[in-house]
Tab-separated table of C-alpha atoms in Angstrom:
chain	number	residue	atom	x	y	z
A	1	LYS	CA	149.884	-1.122	-38.784
A	2	ALA	CA	147.050	1.037	-40.046
A	3	GLY	CA	147.917	4.368	-41.605
A	4	VAL	CA	146.345	7.758	-41.151
A	5	THR	CA	142.631	7.567	-41.857
A	6	GLN	CA	140.604	10.528	-43.019
A	7	THR	CA	136.848	10.754	-43.393
A	8	PRO	CA	134.949	11.570	-45.438
A	9	ARG	CA	137.050	11.123	-48.566
A	10	TYR	CA	134.834	13.305	-50.738
A	11	LEU	CA	132.174	15.834	-49.960
A	12	ILE	CA	130.271	18.594	-51.677
A	13	LYS	CA	128.937	21.618	-49.838
A	14	THR	CA	127.426	24.935	-50.798
A	15	ARG	CA	128.613	28.396	-49.870
A	16	GLY	CA	127.742	29.383	-46.341
A	17	GLN	CA	127.566	25.863	-45.002
A	18	GLN	CA	130.020	24.378	-42.571
A	19	VAL	CA	131.986	21.168	-42.711
A	20	THR	CA	133.752	18.892	-40.250
A	21	LEU	CA	136.563	16.588	-41.318
A	22	SER	CA	137.950	13.776	-39.230
A	23	CYS	CA	141.414	12.290	-38.904
A	24	SER	CA	142.553	9.183	-37.058
A	25	PRO	CA	146.337	9.133	-36.666
A	26	ILE	CA	148.619	6.140	-36.645
A	27	SER	CA	148.435	4.343	-33.322
A	28	GLY	CA	150.924	5.863	-30.904
A	29	HIS	CA	151.231	9.143	-32.775
A	30	ARG	CA	150.231	12.077	-30.600
A	31	SER	CA	150.889	14.905	-33.038
A	32	VAL	CA	148.418	15.642	-35.814
A	33	SER	CA	148.815	18.330	-38.453
A	34	TRP	CA	146.393	19.581	-41.065
A	35	TYR	CA	147.241	20.951	-44.500
A	36	GLN	CA	145.226	22.429	-47.333
A	37	GLN	CA	146.330	21.418	-50.832
A	38	THR	CA	145.253	23.405	-53.873
A	39	PRO	CA	146.702	23.509	-57.399
A	40	GLY	CA	147.676	27.151	-57.094
A	41	GLN	CA	149.020	27.324	-53.559
A	42	GLY	CA	150.371	23.826	-53.026
A	43	LEU	CA	150.356	22.531	-49.472
A	44	GLN	CA	149.623	25.126	-46.842
A	45	PHE	CA	149.813	24.449	-43.135
A	46	LEU	CA	146.595	24.892	-41.181
A	47	PHE	CA	147.354	23.795	-37.646
A	48	GLU	CA	149.074	21.219	-35.489
A	49	TYR	CA	147.810	19.521	-32.361
A	50	PHE	CA	149.726	17.648	-29.717
A	51	SER	CA	148.121	16.091	-26.663
A	52	GLU	CA	144.847	17.937	-27.260
A	53	THR	CA	146.584	21.335	-27.473
A	54	GLN	CA	147.005	23.456	-30.557
A	55	ARG	CA	150.744	23.894	-30.844
A	56	ASN	CA	150.964	25.819	-34.094
A	57	LYS	CA	148.605	27.624	-36.393
A	58	GLY	CA	149.000	28.680	-39.994
A	59	ASN	CA	147.819	31.837	-41.661
A	60	PHE	CA	144.174	30.987	-42.205
A	61	PRO	CA	141.071	32.924	-41.127
A	62	GLY	CA	139.203	32.087	-37.947
A	63	ARG	CA	136.620	30.158	-39.968
A	64	PHE	CA	139.108	27.315	-39.887
A	65	SER	CA	139.325	25.584	-36.540
A	66	GLY	CA	140.297	22.249	-35.152
A	67	ARG	CA	140.567	20.144	-32.094
A	68	GLN	CA	142.162	16.965	-30.864
A	69	PHE	CA	140.666	14.390	-28.572
A	70	SER	CA	142.278	12.374	-25.811
A	71	ASN	CA	142.706	9.395	-28.161
A	72	SER	CA	144.682	11.697	-30.544
A	73	ARG	CA	141.954	11.703	-33.160
A	74	SER	CA	141.485	15.144	-34.631
A	75	GLU	CA	138.775	17.093	-36.357
A	76	MET	CA	138.874	20.274	-38.332
A	77	ASN	CA	135.926	22.509	-39.006
A	78	VAL	CA	135.382	25.146	-41.631
A	79	SER	CA	132.439	27.459	-41.109
A	80	THR	CA	130.733	29.761	-43.593
A	81	LEU	CA	132.267	27.978	-46.558
A	82	GLU	CA	133.541	29.993	-49.511
A	83	LEU	CA	134.226	28.835	-53.058
A	84	GLY	CA	137.937	29.225	-52.410
A	85	ASP	CA	137.804	26.625	-49.660
A	86	SER	CA	137.520	23.921	-52.303
A	87	ALA	CA	140.640	21.857	-51.772
A	88	LEU	CA	142.134	18.597	-50.653
A	89	TYR	CA	142.525	18.652	-46.875
A	90	LEU	CA	145.336	16.471	-45.655
A	91	CYS	CA	145.983	15.198	-42.188
A	92	ALA	CA	149.349	13.930	-41.059
A	93	SER	CA	150.521	12.305	-37.865
A	94	THR	CA	153.990	11.979	-36.427
A	95	ARG	CA	155.859	10.627	-33.459
A	96	THR	CA	159.494	11.205	-34.476
A	97	GLY	CA	159.373	14.187	-36.814
A	98	GLU	CA	158.546	12.270	-39.982
A	99	LEU	CA	154.997	13.005	-41.091
A	100	PHE	CA	152.735	10.255	-42.369
A	101	PHE	CA	149.857	11.514	-44.478
A	102	GLY	CA	146.337	10.304	-44.993
A	103	GLU	CA	144.689	10.215	-48.404
A	104	GLY	CA	142.842	13.412	-47.697
A	105	SER	CA	139.309	14.735	-47.759
A	106	ARG	CA	138.405	16.417	-51.021
A	107	LEU	CA	135.997	19.265	-50.401
A	108	THR	CA	134.123	20.920	-53.223
A	109	VAL	CA	132.198	24.100	-52.455
A	110	LEU	CA	129.503	25.072	-54.953
B	1	ALA	CA	159.498	34.578	-43.478
B	2	GLN	CA	160.824	31.060	-43.748
B	3	SER	CA	160.045	29.626	-47.152
B	4	VAL	CA	160.796	26.738	-49.497
B	5	SER	CA	161.274	27.217	-53.227
B	6	GLN	CA	161.080	24.626	-55.942
B	7	HIS	CA	162.360	26.030	-59.183
B	8	ASN	CA	160.538	23.886	-61.696
B	9	HIS	CA	156.759	23.589	-61.662
B	10	HIS	CA	156.660	21.089	-64.522
B	11	VAL	CA	159.346	18.774	-65.837
B	12	ILE	CA	158.988	16.450	-68.803
B	13	LEU	CA	161.554	13.708	-69.370
B	14	SER	CA	161.922	10.608	-71.450
B	15	GLU	CA	162.497	7.267	-69.770
B	16	ALA	CA	166.150	6.676	-68.809
B	17	ALA	CA	166.883	10.396	-68.635
B	18	SER	CA	168.516	11.765	-65.511
B	19	LEU	CA	166.520	13.868	-63.099
B	20	GLU	CA	167.432	16.728	-60.844
B	21	LEU	CA	164.788	18.774	-59.047
B	22	GLY	CA	165.890	21.893	-57.248
B	23	CYS	CA	164.864	22.920	-53.752
B	24	ASN	CA	166.057	25.916	-51.772
B	25	TYR	CA	164.985	27.232	-48.418
B	26	SER	CA	165.371	30.536	-46.690
B	27	TYR	CA	166.688	30.029	-43.178
B	28	GLY	CA	170.144	30.129	-41.697
B	29	GLY	CA	169.543	27.828	-38.781
B	30	THR	CA	169.176	24.110	-38.329
B	31	VAL	CA	166.707	22.340	-40.552
B	32	ASN	CA	165.273	18.914	-41.193
B	33	LEU	CA	164.735	18.251	-44.884
B	34	PHE	CA	162.328	15.986	-46.736
B	35	TRP	CA	161.216	15.027	-50.200
B	36	TYR	CA	157.682	13.674	-50.569
B	37	VAL	CA	156.078	12.186	-53.659
B	38	GLN	CA	152.424	12.095	-54.610
B	39	TYR	CA	151.540	9.587	-57.317
B	40	PRO	CA	148.302	10.241	-59.202
B	41	GLY	CA	145.357	9.528	-56.934
B	42	GLN	CA	147.526	8.501	-54.010
B	43	HIS	CA	148.567	10.049	-50.730
B	44	LEU	CA	151.847	11.772	-50.025
B	45	GLN	CA	154.692	9.364	-49.380
B	46	LEU	CA	158.133	10.052	-47.990
B	47	LEU	CA	160.950	9.576	-50.498
B	48	LEU	CA	163.828	10.503	-48.245
B	49	LYS	CA	164.806	12.699	-45.342
B	50	TYR	CA	167.822	14.423	-43.892
B	51	PHE	CA	168.208	15.214	-40.224
B	52	SER	CA	171.996	15.195	-39.767
B	53	GLY	CA	175.170	13.372	-40.797
B	54	ASP	CA	176.119	12.449	-44.355
B	55	PRO	CA	174.676	15.182	-46.581
B	56	LEU	CA	174.100	12.701	-49.388
B	57	VAL	CA	170.905	10.878	-48.574
B	58	LYS	CA	169.573	7.830	-50.355
B	59	GLY	CA	165.852	7.171	-50.445
B	60	ILE	CA	163.438	4.713	-51.914
B	61	LYS	CA	163.124	3.811	-55.597
B	62	GLY	CA	166.639	4.934	-56.481
B	63	PHE	CA	166.219	8.568	-55.463
B	64	GLU	CA	168.880	10.513	-53.635
B	65	ALA	CA	169.303	14.076	-52.436
B	66	GLU	CA	172.240	16.201	-51.423
B	67	PHE	CA	172.094	18.773	-48.656
B	68	ILE	CA	174.402	21.717	-49.392
B	69	LYS	CA	174.247	23.913	-46.329
B	70	SER	CA	176.137	26.824	-47.882
B	71	LYS	CA	173.620	26.994	-50.709
B	72	PHE	CA	170.533	26.296	-48.555
B	73	SER	CA	169.687	23.582	-51.038
B	74	PHE	CA	168.410	20.017	-50.993
B	75	ASN	CA	168.170	18.874	-54.601
B	76	LEU	CA	166.581	15.579	-55.551
B	77	ARG	CA	168.263	13.345	-58.119
B	78	LYS	CA	167.730	10.075	-59.924
B	79	PRO	CA	170.163	8.782	-62.555
B	80	SER	CA	167.546	7.129	-64.762
B	81	VAL	CA	163.824	7.817	-64.488
B	82	GLN	CA	161.049	5.406	-65.294
B	83	TRP	CA	157.523	5.969	-66.523
B	84	SER	CA	156.313	4.978	-63.054
B	85	ASP	CA	158.119	7.999	-61.586
B	86	THR	CA	155.427	10.233	-63.067
B	87	ALA	CA	154.168	12.084	-60.003
B	88	GLU	CA	154.289	15.355	-58.128
B	89	TYR	CA	157.332	15.899	-55.946
B	90	PHE	CA	157.376	18.137	-52.901
B	91	CYS	CA	160.351	19.437	-51.005
B	92	ALA	CA	159.604	20.163	-47.355
B	93	VAL	CA	161.541	21.679	-44.508
B	94	ILE	CA	161.184	21.840	-40.746
B	95	PHE	CA	162.868	24.972	-39.479
B	96	LEU	CA	164.094	23.981	-36.059
B	97	SER	CA	163.181	26.990	-33.975
B	98	GLY	CA	160.812	26.198	-31.153
B	99	TYR	CA	157.834	24.150	-32.203
B	100	SER	CA	158.279	24.016	-35.937
B	101	THR	CA	155.968	22.802	-38.632
B	102	LEU	CA	156.679	21.245	-41.971
B	103	THR	CA	156.786	23.875	-44.704
B	104	PHE	CA	156.317	22.664	-48.262
B	105	GLY	CA	157.474	23.947	-51.586
B	106	LYS	CA	154.802	24.308	-54.245
B	107	GLY	CA	155.714	21.050	-55.890
B	108	THR	CA	157.128	19.896	-59.212
B	109	MET	CA	155.003	17.831	-61.529
B	110	LEU	CA	157.195	15.270	-63.297
B	111	LEU	CA	155.926	13.590	-66.438
B	112	VAL	CA	157.999	10.731	-67.789
B	113	SER	CA	157.196	9.668	-71.304
B	114	PRO	CA	157.770	6.019	-72.240
């Protein structure tokens, strides 16, 4: 079966812009989590959605937001981009506690 | 705060050497434990997991890990590494209190020289 699909894979933005990233989970998975991966901080949890509801949120500013649709697909949005937002954004889906990760969206902020 | 620590940020080994990567977590309650691997340019993949039962867990590609509850540890081992094991390894923990999320260690970059 298809894995977790993230789009776009690569994108370049400038400071002050906003960005929307998309994640399609594995079929049947209703929980989607987002992580930010950077060389210095490793993998940091952003938020988790289950059945269109945000169930958990990490310690990120309000510029980071997300949502989940009725088909379990999820989007995350970052507004007013800063240089420090440059990172690999990973989405993961789960049904039984084991997370399956997508290949990520690599965001570069100039 | 609940946290996961990986002691080695970089490890360099020769092929056929034995590997042990340390992982400790700070939480006295029930946990689910994972090791993930990220090969260069690829997505995170699950190596092995521990939910309950036998504390010695065997995963893919010859990896194993031992859960020692008294030491809050879940160290990853492999008796003989190969060049293809070059990757970044992440320990991750779900702290089972309410709705819990997966908390990662900062990762260990393993370089295996042929």
